[in-house]
CSV table of C-alpha atoms in Angstrom, one decimal:
chain,number,residue,atom,x,y,z
A,1195,MET,CA,0.1,-0.1,-0.5
A,1196,GLN,CA,2.6,2.5,0.9
A,1197,ALA,CA,4.3,4.3,-2.1
A,1198,PRO,CA,8.2,4.8,-1.7
A,1199,ALA,CA,8.3,7.7,0.6
A,1200,PRO,CA,9.0,11.1,-1.4
A,1201,ASP,CA,11.6,12.4,-1.5
A,1202,PHE,CA,9.6,16.2,-1.3
A,1203,ALA,CA,8.2,17.2,1.7
A,1204,VAL,CA,6.1,20.0,0.0
A,1205,THR,CA,5.7,20.4,-3.6
A,1206,ALA,CA,3.6,23.2,-5.4
A,1207,ARG,CA,2.1,22.7,-8.4
A,1208,ARG,CA,1.0,25.0,-11.7
A,1209,ILE,CA,0.3,27.8,-8.5
A,1210,SER,CA,-1.1,30.7,-9.9
A,1211,LYS,CA,-2.8,33.6,-7.9
A,1212,ASN,CA,-4.3,36.6,-9.0
A,1213,TYR,CA,-5.5,39.7,-7.0
A,1214,GLY,CA,-8.2,40.8,-8.9
A,1215,ALA,CA,-6.1,41.9,-12.4
A,1216,VAL,CA,-2.6,42.0,-11.0
A,1217,GLU,CA,-1.0,38.3,-11.2
A,1218,ALA,CA,0.9,37.5,-7.8
A,1219,LEU,CA,2.4,33.8,-8.8
A,1220,ARG,CA,2.0,32.3,-12.7
A,1221,ASN,CA,2.2,28.6,-13.2
A,1222,LEU,CA,4.6,28.1,-10.4
A,1223,SER,CA,5.7,24.9,-9.1
A,1224,LEU,CA,8.5,24.2,-6.5
A,1225,ASP,CA,9.6,21.2,-5.0
A,1226,PHE,CA,10.9,21.4,-1.3
A,1227,PRO,CA,13.5,18.5,-0.1
A,1228,ARG,CA,12.3,16.7,3.3
A,1229,GLY,CA,14.8,17.4,5.9
A,1230,GLN,CA,16.3,20.6,4.3
A,1231,LEU,CA,15.9,24.4,4.0
A,1232,THR,CA,15.2,25.9,1.1
A,1233,SER,CA,14.9,29.7,0.6
A,1234,LEU,CA,12.4,31.9,-1.6
A,1235,LEU,CA,14.2,34.6,-2.9
A,1236,GLY,CA,13.7,37.4,-4.6
A,1237,PRO,CA,13.2,41.2,-5.1
A,1238,SER,CA,10.4,43.2,-3.3
A,1239,GLY,CA,7.4,42.3,-4.7
A,1240,CYS,CA,8.3,38.9,-6.8
A,1241,GLY,CA,5.3,37.3,-4.6
A,1242,LYS,CA,7.7,34.8,-2.1
A,1243,THR,CA,5.7,35.7,0.7
A,1244,THR,CA,2.3,35.1,-1.0
A,1245,LEU,CA,3.7,31.5,-1.7
A,1246,LEU,CA,4.5,30.9,1.1
A,1247,LYS,CA,1.4,32.3,2.5
A,1248,ILE,CA,-0.5,29.5,-0.1
A,1249,ILE,CA,1.5,26.5,1.6
A,1250,ALA,CA,0.1,27.7,5.2
A,1251,GLY,CA,-3.0,27.4,3.6
A,1252,LEU,CA,-3.5,31.1,5.0
A,1253,LEU,CA,-4.2,31.9,1.2
A,1254,GLU,CA,-5.9,30.1,-1.9
A,1255,PRO,CA,-4.2,29.9,-4.7
A,1256,THR,CA,-6.2,31.0,-7.9
A,1257,SER,CA,-5.3,27.7,-9.8
A,1258,GLY,CA,-2.4,25.1,-8.6
A,1259,GLU,CA,-2.1,23.1,-5.7
A,1260,VAL,CA,0.0,22.3,-2.9
A,1261,GLU,CA,1.0,19.0,-1.7
A,1262,VAL,CA,2.3,18.6,1.8
A,1263,ASN,CA,3.4,14.9,2.4
A,1264,GLY,CA,1.3,13.8,-0.3
A,1265,LYS,CA,-1.9,15.7,1.0
A,1266,ALA,CA,-3.2,18.2,-0.9
A,1267,VAL,CA,-3.8,21.4,1.4
A,1268,THR,CA,-7.2,22.8,1.2
A,1269,GLY,CA,-6.0,25.4,4.8
A,1270,PRO,CA,-3.4,25.1,7.2
A,1271,GLY,CA,-2.8,22.2,9.2
A,1272,PRO,CA,-0.4,20.3,12.0
A,1273,ASP,CA,1.7,19.3,9.7
A,1274,ARG,CA,3.2,22.9,9.3
A,1275,ALA,CA,4.5,26.0,11.9
A,1276,PHE,CA,4.5,29.6,10.8
A,1277,VAL,CA,7.2,31.8,11.5
A,1278,PHE,CA,6.5,35.6,11.4
A,1279,GLN,CA,7.9,37.9,9.7
A,1280,ASP,CA,6.5,41.4,12.5
A,1281,PHE,CA,6.9,37.8,15.5
A,1282,ALA,CA,3.2,38.3,15.2
A,1283,LEU,CA,3.0,37.9,19.8
A,1284,LEU,CA,0.3,38.1,22.1
A,1285,PRO,CA,1.3,41.3,24.1
A,1286,TRP,CA,-0.9,40.7,26.6
A,1287,ALA,CA,0.4,36.9,26.9
A,1288,ASN,CA,3.7,36.3,29.2
A,1289,VAL,CA,6.9,34.2,27.2
A,1290,LEU,CA,5.0,31.0,28.5
A,1291,ARG,CA,1.3,31.4,26.7
A,1292,ASN,CA,2.8,33.0,23.7
A,1293,VAL,CA,5.2,29.8,23.3
A,1294,ALA,CA,2.3,28.1,24.5
A,1295,PHE,CA,-0.2,29.5,22.2
A,1296,GLY,CA,-0.2,27.0,19.1
A,1297,LEU,CA,-0.8,24.2,21.7
A,1298,GLU,CA,-3.6,26.2,23.4
A,1299,LEU,CA,-5.9,26.5,20.2
A,1300,ARG,CA,-4.8,22.9,19.0
A,1301,GLY,CA,-6.3,22.6,23.4
A,1302,VAL,CA,-3.7,20.7,24.6
A,1303,ALA,CA,-3.8,20.4,29.1
A,1304,ARG,CA,-2.1,23.7,30.4
A,1305,SER,CA,0.1,21.8,32.6
A,1306,GLU,CA,1.5,19.2,29.4
A,1307,ARG,CA,1.3,22.7,27.2
A,1308,GLU,CA,3.9,24.2,29.6
A,1309,ALA,CA,6.1,22.0,29.9
A,1310,ILE,CA,6.5,21.6,26.2
A,1311,ALA,CA,7.1,25.3,26.2
A,1312,GLU,CA,9.2,25.3,29.3
A,1313,GLY,CA,11.5,23.1,26.9
A,1314,TYR,CA,11.5,25.0,24.2
A,1315,ILE,CA,12.2,28.1,25.7
A,1316,ARG,CA,15.0,27.1,27.5
A,1317,ASN,CA,16.3,25.4,23.9
A,1318,VAL,CA,15.8,28.9,22.2
A,1319,GLY,CA,17.6,30.7,24.7
A,1320,LEU,CA,15.1,32.2,26.7
A,1321,ALA,CA,15.2,30.7,29.9
A,1322,GLY,CA,14.6,33.0,32.7
A,1323,PHE,CA,12.4,34.7,30.6
A,1324,GLU,CA,8.5,33.1,31.1
A,1325,ALA,CA,7.5,35.3,33.0
A,1326,SER,CA,8.0,38.6,31.0
A,1327,TYR,CA,6.0,40.3,28.4
A,1328,PRO,CA,6.9,41.2,24.8
A,1329,HIS,CA,7.5,44.7,25.2
A,1330,GLU,CA,10.2,43.9,27.7
A,1331,LEU,CA,11.8,42.0,25.6
A,1332,SER,CA,14.7,43.2,22.5
A,1333,GLY,CA,13.4,42.3,18.8
A,1334,GLY,CA,16.3,39.4,18.6
A,1335,MET,CA,14.6,37.8,21.9
A,1336,ARG,CA,11.1,38.4,20.5
A,1337,GLN,CA,11.3,36.8,17.2
A,1338,ARG,CA,13.1,33.5,19.7
A,1339,VAL,CA,9.8,33.0,21.5
A,1340,GLY,CA,8.1,33.5,18.1
A,1341,LEU,CA,10.6,30.7,16.6
A,1342,ALA,CA,10.3,28.7,20.3
A,1343,ARG,CA,6.2,28.7,19.5
A,1344,ALA,CA,6.7,27.1,16.0
A,1345,LEU,CA,8.6,24.6,17.1
A,1346,SER,CA,6.3,23.5,20.2
A,1347,VAL,CA,3.8,22.6,18.0
A,1348,ASP,CA,6.1,19.6,16.6
A,1349,ALA,CA,5.2,20.3,12.8
A,1350,GLN,CA,7.1,19.0,10.3
A,1351,VAL,CA,7.8,22.1,7.9
A,1352,LEU,CA,8.4,25.2,9.4
A,1353,LEU,CA,7.1,28.1,7.6
A,1354,MET,CA,9.4,30.9,8.3
A,1355,ASP,CA,8.5,34.5,6.5
A,1356,GLU,CA,11.3,36.7,6.6
A,1357,PRO,CA,12.0,35.6,10.5
A,1358,PHE,CA,15.3,38.0,10.9
A,1359,SER,CA,14.6,40.7,8.9
A,1360,ALA,CA,13.1,43.3,11.9
A,1361,VAL,CA,16.4,42.7,14.0
A,1362,ASP,CA,20.0,43.7,14.2
A,1363,GLU,CA,22.9,43.0,12.3
A,1364,GLN,CA,24.7,41.0,14.9
A,1365,THR,CA,21.1,39.1,16.0
A,1366,ARG,CA,20.6,38.2,12.4
A,1367,ARG,CA,24.2,36.6,12.0
A,1368,LYS,CA,23.7,34.5,14.9
A,1369,PHE,CA,20.3,33.7,14.2
A,1370,GLN,CA,21.2,32.6,10.9
A,1371,GLU,CA,24.6,30.2,12.3
A,1372,ASP,CA,21.2,29.0,15.4
A,1373,LEU,CA,19.5,28.1,11.9
A,1374,LEU,CA,21.7,25.9,11.1
A,1375,ALA,CA,22.3,23.8,14.0
A,1376,LEU,CA,18.2,24.0,14.5
A,1377,VAL,CA,18.3,22.5,10.8
A,1378,GLN,CA,20.8,19.7,11.8
A,1379,ARG,CA,19.3,18.7,15.5
A,1380,GLU,CA,15.4,19.2,14.5
A,1381,ALA,CA,14.5,16.5,11.4
A,1382,LYS,CA,12.5,19.1,9.9
A,1383,THR,CA,11.2,20.7,6.7
A,1384,PHE,CA,12.4,24.8,6.4
A,1385,ILE,CA,10.6,26.8,3.6
A,1386,PHE,CA,12.4,30.5,4.7
A,1387,VAL,CA,11.5,33.4,2.7
A,1388,THR,CA,14.1,36.2,2.7
A,1389,HIS,CA,15.1,39.1,0.4
A,1390,SER,CA,19.1,38.8,2.0
A,1391,ILE,CA,21.5,37.0,-0.9
A,1392,GLU,CA,23.7,36.7,1.9
A,1393,GLU,CA,21.3,35.6,4.7
A,1394,ALA,CA,19.7,32.8,1.5
A,1395,VAL,CA,23.4,31.5,0.3
A,1396,TYR,CA,24.8,31.2,4.5
A,1397,VAL,CA,21.7,28.8,5.7
A,1398,SER,CA,20.0,27.6,2.6
A,1399,ASP,CA,20.2,23.9,1.4
A,1400,GLN,CA,18.6,25.0,-1.7
A,1401,ILE,CA,17.5,28.3,-3.1
A,1402,ALA,CA,14.6,28.9,-5.5
A,1403,ILE,CA,14.9,32.4,-7.1
A,1404,LEU,CA,11.8,34.2,-7.4
A,1405,LEU,CA,11.4,37.0,-10.6
A,1406,PRO,CA,8.6,38.9,-10.0
A,1407,ARG,CA,6.0,40.2,-12.4
A,1408,PRO,CA,4.7,37.7,-12.6
A,1409,SER,CA,6.3,36.0,-10.7
A,1410,ARG,CA,8.4,32.7,-11.7
A,1411,VAL,CA,10.9,30.5,-10.7
A,1412,SER,CA,14.0,31.9,-12.7
A,1413,GLU,CA,16.3,29.5,-10.7
A,1414,ILE,CA,16.8,26.7,-8.2
A,1415,ILE,CA,20.7,26.4,-6.8
A,1416,ARG,CA,22.3,24.4,-3.7
A,1417,PRO,CA,25.2,25.0,-2.8
A,1418,GLY,CA,27.6,22.8,-2.0
A,1419,GLY,CA,30.3,21.7,0.0
A,1420,PHE,CA,31.0,24.8,1.7
A,1421,ARG,CA,28.0,24.1,4.0
A,1422,LYS,CA,30.0,21.3,6.2
A,1423,LYS,CA,33.2,23.2,6.9
A,1424,GLY,CA,31.6,24.4,10.1
A,1425,ALA,CA,29.5,27.7,10.7
A,1426,ASP,CA,32.7,30.3,10.8
A,1427,GLN,CA,33.9,29.3,7.7
A,1428,ILE,CA,31.1,29.5,4.8
A,1429,ARG,CA,31.6,33.5,5.1
A,1430,ARG,CA,34.9,33.4,4.0
A,1431,ASP,CA,34.3,30.2,1.1
A,1432,PRO,CA,35.0,31.4,-2.4
A,1433,GLU,CA,32.2,29.0,-3.4
A,1434,TYR,CA,30.0,31.2,-0.8
A,1435,LEU,CA,31.0,33.9,-2.5
A,1436,ASP,CA,30.5,32.6,-6.0
A,1437,ILE,CA,26.8,32.0,-5.7
A,1438,VAL,CA,26.3,35.0,-3.7
A,1439,ASP,CA,28.0,37.0,-6.7
A,1440,GLU,CA,26.2,35.3,-9.5
A,1441,ILE,CA,22.9,35.5,-7.9
A,1442,TRP,CA,23.3,39.4,-7.4
A,1443,ALA,CA,24.1,39.3,-11.0
A,1444,SER,CA,21.0,37.8,-12.4
A,1445,LEU,CA,18.7,39.8,-9.8
A,1446,ARG,CA,20.8,43.3,-10.5
A,1447,SER,CA,18.1,44.2,-13.7
A,1448,TYR,CA,15.4,43.5,-11.4
A,1449,VAL,CA,16.1,46.0,-8.9
A,1450,GLU,CA,14.8,50.1,-9.4
B,71,MET,CA,9.8,57.0,45.0
B,72,MET,CA,7.4,57.6,41.9
B,73,PRO,CA,4.2,56.9,43.2
B,74,GLN,CA,4.4,59.0,45.9
B,75,ARG,CA,5.7,61.9,44.3
B,76,SER,CA,2.8,61.5,41.6
B,77,LEU,CA,0.3,61.4,45.0
B,78,MET,CA,2.1,64.4,46.1
B,79,LEU,CA,1.4,65.9,42.5
B,80,THR,CA,-2.3,65.1,42.9
B,81,LEU,CA,-2.9,66.2,46.4
B,82,LEU,CA,-1.3,69.8,45.0
B,83,SER,CA,-3.4,70.0,42.3
B,84,ALA,CA,-7.1,69.3,43.8
B,85,ALA,CA,-5.5,71.7,46.1
B,86,ILE,CA,-4.9,73.9,43.4
B,87,VAL,CA,-8.3,73.3,42.1
B,88,PHE,CA,-10.2,74.3,45.9
B,89,GLY,CA,-8.3,77.0,47.1
B,90,ALA,CA,-9.2,78.4,43.9
B,91,TRP,CA,-13.2,77.2,44.4
B,92,GLN,CA,-13.2,78.8,47.9
B,93,ILE,CA,-11.7,82.0,47.1
B,94,ALA,CA,-14.1,83.0,44.4
B,95,GLY,CA,-16.9,81.6,47.0
B,96,MET,CA,-15.8,84.2,49.5
B,97,ILE,CA,-15.3,87.1,46.5
B,98,PRO,CA,-18.3,85.7,45.9
B,99,VAL,CA,-18.2,85.6,42.0
B,100,SER,CA,-21.6,84.9,42.2
B,101,TYR,CA,-24.3,84.9,45.3
B,102,ALA,CA,-25.4,81.1,43.7
B,103,PHE,CA,-21.7,80.7,43.9
B,104,PRO,CA,-21.2,78.2,47.5
B,105,THR,CA,-17.3,78.2,49.2
B,106,PHE,CA,-15.7,74.6,48.7
B,107,LEU,CA,-15.5,75.0,52.8
B,108,GLU,CA,-19.7,75.1,52.1
B,109,THR,CA,-19.9,72.5,50.1
B,110,MET,CA,-18.2,70.3,51.8
B,111,ALA,CA,-20.6,70.5,54.8
B,112,ALA,CA,-22.7,70.7,53.1
B,113,LEU,CA,-22.1,67.7,51.9
B,114,MET,CA,-21.1,65.9,55.0
B,115,ARG,CA,-24.6,67.0,56.3
B,116,MET,CA,-25.9,64.8,53.9
B,117,ILE,CA,-23.8,62.3,54.4
B,118,LEU,CA,-24.7,61.9,58.0
B,119,ASP,CA,-28.7,62.2,57.6
B,120,GLY,CA,-28.8,59.5,55.0
B,121,THR,CA,-30.1,61.6,52.3
B,122,LEU,CA,-27.2,61.3,49.9
B,123,PHE,CA,-27.2,57.5,50.4
B,124,VAL,CA,-31.0,57.2,49.8
B,125,ALA,CA,-30.6,59.6,46.5
B,126,PHE,CA,-27.6,57.8,45.2
B,127,GLY,CA,-29.8,54.2,45.5
B,128,GLU,CA,-32.1,56.0,43.2
B,129,THR,CA,-29.6,57.9,40.6
B,130,LEU,CA,-28.0,53.9,40.5
B,131,LYS,CA,-31.1,52.3,39.5
B,132,PRO,CA,-31.0,54.2,35.6
B,133,LEU,CA,-27.2,54.3,35.4
B,134,LEU,CA,-26.6,50.9,36.8
B,135,VAL,CA,-28.8,49.5,34.3
B,136,GLY,CA,-28.7,51.2,31.6
B,137,ILE,CA,-24.7,51.0,32.0
B,138,ALA,CA,-25.0,47.4,32.2
B,139,ILE,CA,-27.4,47.2,29.0
B,140,SER,CA,-24.8,49.7,27.2
B,141,ALA,CA,-21.3,47.6,27.5
B,142,ALA,CA,-22.9,43.8,27.2
B,143,LEU,CA,-25.3,44.9,24.1
B,144,GLY,CA,-22.4,48.0,23.0
B,145,ILE,CA,-19.5,45.6,22.8
B,146,GLY,CA,-21.5,42.5,21.4
B,147,LEU,CA,-23.4,44.4,18.8
B,148,GLY,CA,-19.6,46.1,18.1
B,149,LEU,CA,-18.2,42.6,18.2
B,150,TRP,CA,-20.4,41.7,15.1
B,151,ILE,CA,-20.5,44.8,13.3
B,152,GLY,CA,-16.6,44.6,13.4
B,153,LEU,CA,-16.4,41.3,12.1
B,154,SER,CA,-19.3,41.3,9.6
B,155,GLY,CA,-19.0,43.8,6.7
B,156,TRP,CA,-22.6,43.8,6.6
B,157,PHE,CA,-23.3,43.9,9.9
B,158,ASP,CA,-21.3,47.0,9.7
B,159,TRP,CA,-23.3,48.4,7.0
B,160,LEU,CA,-26.8,47.7,8.5
B,161,PHE,CA,-26.0,49.2,12.1
B,162,SER,CA,-23.2,51.3,11.8
B,163,PRO,CA,-25.4,54.2,10.7
B,164,ILE,CA,-27.9,54.1,13.3
B,165,PHE,CA,-24.9,54.3,16.3
B,166,ILE,CA,-23.5,57.7,14.2
B,167,VAL,CA,-27.0,58.7,13.7
B,168,MET,CA,-27.2,58.5,17.5
B,169,GLN,CA,-23.8,59.7,18.8
B,170,ALA,CA,-25.1,63.2,17.4
B,171,ALA,CA,-28.6,63.4,17.7
B,172,PRO,CA,-28.8,66.1,20.6
B,173,LEU,CA,-30.3,63.5,23.5
B,174,ALA,CA,-32.5,66.5,25.4
B,175,ALA,CA,-34.9,66.7,22.0
B,176,LEU,CA,-35.3,63.2,22.1
B,177,ILE,CA,-36.1,63.4,25.5
B,178,PRO,CA,-39.8,64.3,24.9
B,179,LEU,CA,-40.5,62.2,22.5
B,180,LEU,CA,-39.0,58.8,24.6
B,181,VAL,CA,-41.4,60.3,27.9
B,182,MET,CA,-44.4,60.0,25.4
B,183,VAL,CA,-43.7,56.2,24.4
B,184,TYR,CA,-42.5,55.3,27.6
B,185,GLY,CA,-43.5,57.3,30.2
B,186,ILE,CA,-42.0,58.7,33.1
B,187,GLY,CA,-40.1,55.4,35.4
B,188,LEU,CA,-37.0,53.9,35.0
B,189,THR,CA,-37.7,52.8,31.4
B,190,SER,CA,-37.2,56.0,30.0
B,191,LYS,CA,-34.0,57.1,32.5
B,192,VAL,CA,-32.9,53.7,31.5
B,193,PHE,CA,-32.8,54.5,27.9
B,194,VAL,CA,-31.9,57.9,28.3
B,195,VAL,CA,-28.6,56.5,29.9
B,196,CYS,CA,-28.2,53.7,27.0
B,197,ILE,CA,-28.4,56.6,24.5
B,198,MET,CA,-25.9,58.4,25.2
B,199,ALA,CA,-23.3,55.1,26.8
B,200,MET,CA,-24.1,53.1,23.8
B,201,PRO,CA,-23.0,55.0,20.5
B,202,VAL,CA,-19.1,55.2,21.6
B,203,ILE,CA,-19.0,51.5,23.2
B,204,VAL,CA,-20.0,50.8,19.5
B,205,LEU,CA,-18.2,52.3,17.6
B,206,ASN,CA,-15.3,51.9,19.4
B,207,THR,CA,-15.7,48.2,19.7
B,208,SER,CA,-16.4,48.0,16.3
B,209,GLY,CA,-13.5,50.0,14.8
B,210,ALA,CA,-10.9,47.8,17.3
B,211,VAL,CA,-11.8,45.2,16.2
B,212,ARG,CA,-11.4,45.6,12.7
B,213,ASN,CA,-8.1,47.1,13.2
B,214,THR,CA,-7.4,43.8,14.4
B,215,PRO,CA,-3.8,43.6,13.1
B,216,SER,CA,-3.9,40.3,10.2
B,217,SER,CA,-0.4,38.9,11.3
B,218,LEU,CA,-2.5,37.9,14.4
B,219,LYS,CA,-5.6,36.5,13.1
B,220,GLU,CA,-3.2,35.2,10.8
B,221,MET,CA,-1.3,33.9,13.8
B,222,GLY,CA,-4.2,31.9,14.8
B,223,ARG,CA,-5.4,30.4,11.8
B,224,SER,CA,-2.1,28.9,11.0
B,225,PHE,CA,-1.6,28.0,14.8
B,226,LEU,CA,-5.6,25.6,13.7
B,227,GLY,CA,-7.4,28.2,15.7
B,228,SER,CA,-11.5,28.2,16.0
B,229,GLU,CA,-13.2,30.7,14.8
B,230,ARG,CA,-14.4,31.1,18.2
B,231,ASP,CA,-10.9,30.5,19.4
B,232,ILE,CA,-9.9,33.4,17.8
B,233,VAL,CA,-12.4,36.3,17.9
B,234,LEU,CA,-12.4,35.2,22.4
B,235,LYS,CA,-8.2,34.6,22.7
B,236,ILE,CA,-7.2,37.1,20.1
B,237,ILE,CA,-9.6,39.7,18.8
B,238,LEU,CA,-11.0,41.0,21.8
B,239,PRO,CA,-7.8,40.9,24.3
B,240,ALA,CA,-6.2,42.9,21.1
B,241,ALA,CA,-9.1,45.2,20.9
B,242,SER,CA,-9.4,45.4,24.4
B,243,PRO,CA,-7.4,49.0,25.0
B,244,ILE,CA,-10.0,50.9,22.4
B,245,ILE,CA,-12.8,49.1,24.1
B,246,PHE,CA,-12.1,49.9,27.4
B,247,SER,CA,-10.8,53.8,26.1
B,248,GLY,CA,-14.5,52.9,24.7
B,249,LEU,CA,-16.0,51.9,27.8
B,250,ARG,CA,-15.0,54.6,30.0
B,251,LEU,CA,-16.1,57.3,27.3
B,252,GLY,CA,-19.9,55.7,27.6
B,253,VAL,CA,-19.6,55.6,31.5
B,254,SER,CA,-19.1,58.9,31.7
B,255,ALA,CA,-22.2,60.0,29.0
B,256,GLY,CA,-24.3,57.3,30.9
B,257,PHE,CA,-23.8,59.4,34.3
B,258,ILE,CA,-24.7,62.6,32.1
B,259,GLY,CA,-27.3,60.4,31.0
B,260,ALA,CA,-28.7,59.4,34.7
B,261,VAL,CA,-28.7,63.4,35.7
B,262,LEU,CA,-29.8,64.4,32.2
B,263,ALA,CA,-32.8,62.3,33.1
B,264,GLU,CA,-33.8,63.2,36.4
B,265,LEU,CA,-33.8,66.8,35.6
B,266,LYS,CA,-36.1,66.5,32.5
B,267,ILE,CA,-38.1,63.3,33.6
B,268,THR,CA,-38.9,63.2,36.7
B,269,PRO,CA,-36.8,64.9,39.8
B,270,THR,CA,-35.1,61.3,41.5
B,271,GLY,CA,-32.1,60.8,43.5
B,272,VAL,CA,-29.5,63.2,43.0
B,273,GLY,CA,-31.3,65.1,40.4
B,274,ASP,CA,-33.2,65.8,42.9
B,275,ILE,CA,-31.4,67.3,45.2
B,276,ILE,CA,-30.0,69.6,42.5
B,277,SER,CA,-32.9,71.1,41.6
B,278,TYR,CA,-34.7,71.3,45.0
B,279,SER,CA,-31.8,72.8,46.3
B,280,ARG,CA,-31.4,75.3,43.9
B,281,SER,CA,-34.9,76.2,44.1
B,282,ILE,CA,-35.1,77.1,47.4
B,283,ALA,CA,-31.4,79.0,47.0
B,284,ASP,CA,-29.7,76.1,48.8
B,285,TYR,CA,-26.7,76.4,47.0
B,286,PRO,CA,-24.3,74.7,49.1
B,287,SER,CA,-26.0,71.4,48.9
B,288,MET,CA,-27.1,71.7,45.5
B,289,TYR,CA,-22.8,72.2,44.7
B,290,ALA,CA,-22.2,69.7,47.0
B,291,ALA,CA,-24.5,66.9,44.9
B,292,ILE,CA,-23.4,68.0,41.8
B,293,PHE,CA,-19.5,67.2,43.7
B,294,SER,CA,-21.0,64.1,44.7
B,295,ILE,CA,-21.9,63.1,41.0
B,296,ILE,CA,-18.9,64.1,39.7
B,297,LEU,CA,-16.7,62.1,42.7
B,298,LEU,CA,-18.7,59.3,42.0
B,299,ALA,CA,-17.8,59.0,37.6
B,300,VAL,CA,-14.4,59.4,39.1
B,301,LEU,CA,-14.1,57.3,40.9
B,302,PHE,CA,-16.1,54.6,38.8
B,303,LEU,CA,-13.6,55.4,35.7
B,304,ASN,CA,-10.9,54.3,38.4
B,305,LEU,CA,-12.2,51.2,38.8
B,306,LEU,CA,-12.8,50.5,35.1
B,307,GLU,CA,-8.9,50.9,34.7
B,308,ARG,CA,-7.7,48.8,37.3
B,309,LEU,CA,-10.1,45.9,35.7
B,310,GLU,CA,-8.6,46.6,32.1
B,311,ASP,CA,-4.7,46.1,34.4
B,312,PHE,CA,-6.0,43.1,36.2
B,313,LEU,CA,-7.4,41.7,32.7
B,314,PHE,CA,-4.9,42.6,30.4
B,315,GLU,CA,-1.8,43.1,31.7
B,316,GLY,CA,0.9,43.8,29.1
B,317,ASN,CA,-1.2,45.1,26.7
B,318,ASN,CA,-1.4,48.7,27.5
B,319,ARG,CA,2.5,49.1,27.0
B,320,GLY,CA,1.6,48.6,23.1
B,321,TYR,CA,2.5,46.0,20.8
B,322,ALA,CA,5.3,43.9,20.4
B,323,SER,CA,6.0,44.9,16.8
B,324,ASP,CA,5.5,48.9,17.5
B,325,THR,CA,8.8,49.4,18.0
């Protein structure tokens, strides 16, 4: 009965999305390998967030289909968790409740969900801040809360919408290193939207370059060997630098 | 240190206002304007002989009933209007007109329909209090940050959970400011009803004392109702702080 396990955790097939007369995505197909991190990279307005929200089930495509583990997406599901660009934390709830909120919405009993949340709060390095409110945290710490919330529902696919764009540069670098470790540690599939070329090359197993109006996948890049050299070696690796240059060369004509 | 200082400032500002009142009364600016101390003496007298409590018992009836109805119905309707475009189209104009209407002009109509009893007075309080509660609630609900709603949906929240656990708490600062405005308007309505429909309660003390030129009592009654309104609003603020700690310090993404 069981078909050979597909290599792809998520597949998007011929996705089109129109907003009225505006074509945001046209006939876009893309596969996301299981257990890896795929970046959607492109200039602003290229529809990468739209695609991510379609995968999340938050938006409906005009045509086409997304499959997660072979099942068609009709709405949000327990197999996907979302990390938001603006963190989307509840300002009236402390860190513990925010992290446990995904489980709370799923009806998990309080003691159980708080135990799970505490574990992930420690994992993302926020131990001791359980009782703090979001306004008491820095931007980077807030996004760690958002990440812990997404991890605590234990979805196989993590959807991240420019998660580091609202944090400062140093925090961002730390986040990127942590993300590499996270991909290693958790057997999850990551889909990561970014507009930073360096970030995409640094963190991704696979980079899908999207070009705008209407948006389509122009190129798929799979960075090779340098990713195994250790987080602190990547940024000076010649292959890393070449890929960054190459992507910039193909994108620059689309940037006004 | 800080709370002590703010208490000091509050006391100081009260002392300045009451001092000015006392001086203005002593000049006197008008025969009908008693000093602060005379007013307080009248207030003490009315408290001691119980007239004030009896009067407040009368005044609070339409006030509390009206405010309870306005708050429950107002928040409910506002929520509905905020969530549904269709409802917005249907009901918003009514409350906008209600808010703009000069209430005193409607009172004869209310008396004709509902008589001079409690019902009319409750109506006056509701007409004063409800529109701002409804309009604030619906506006706040409509302006819930969309990423919070998306967050609720993506983590599989039911429609009901999203309303109760995300939209309502997110809207609560503006709902509460609507409640505060509504409650103070309700106080105006309650006194207005007692002055314009039938003189009972505090309104009765005000109009009776005026008719016998007992101005200290009249001012004492006015003073006491203002004091009550301030206390009531303070209580509401405490309730909000208690329910939604962290909310009044802004959204995390605001910085």
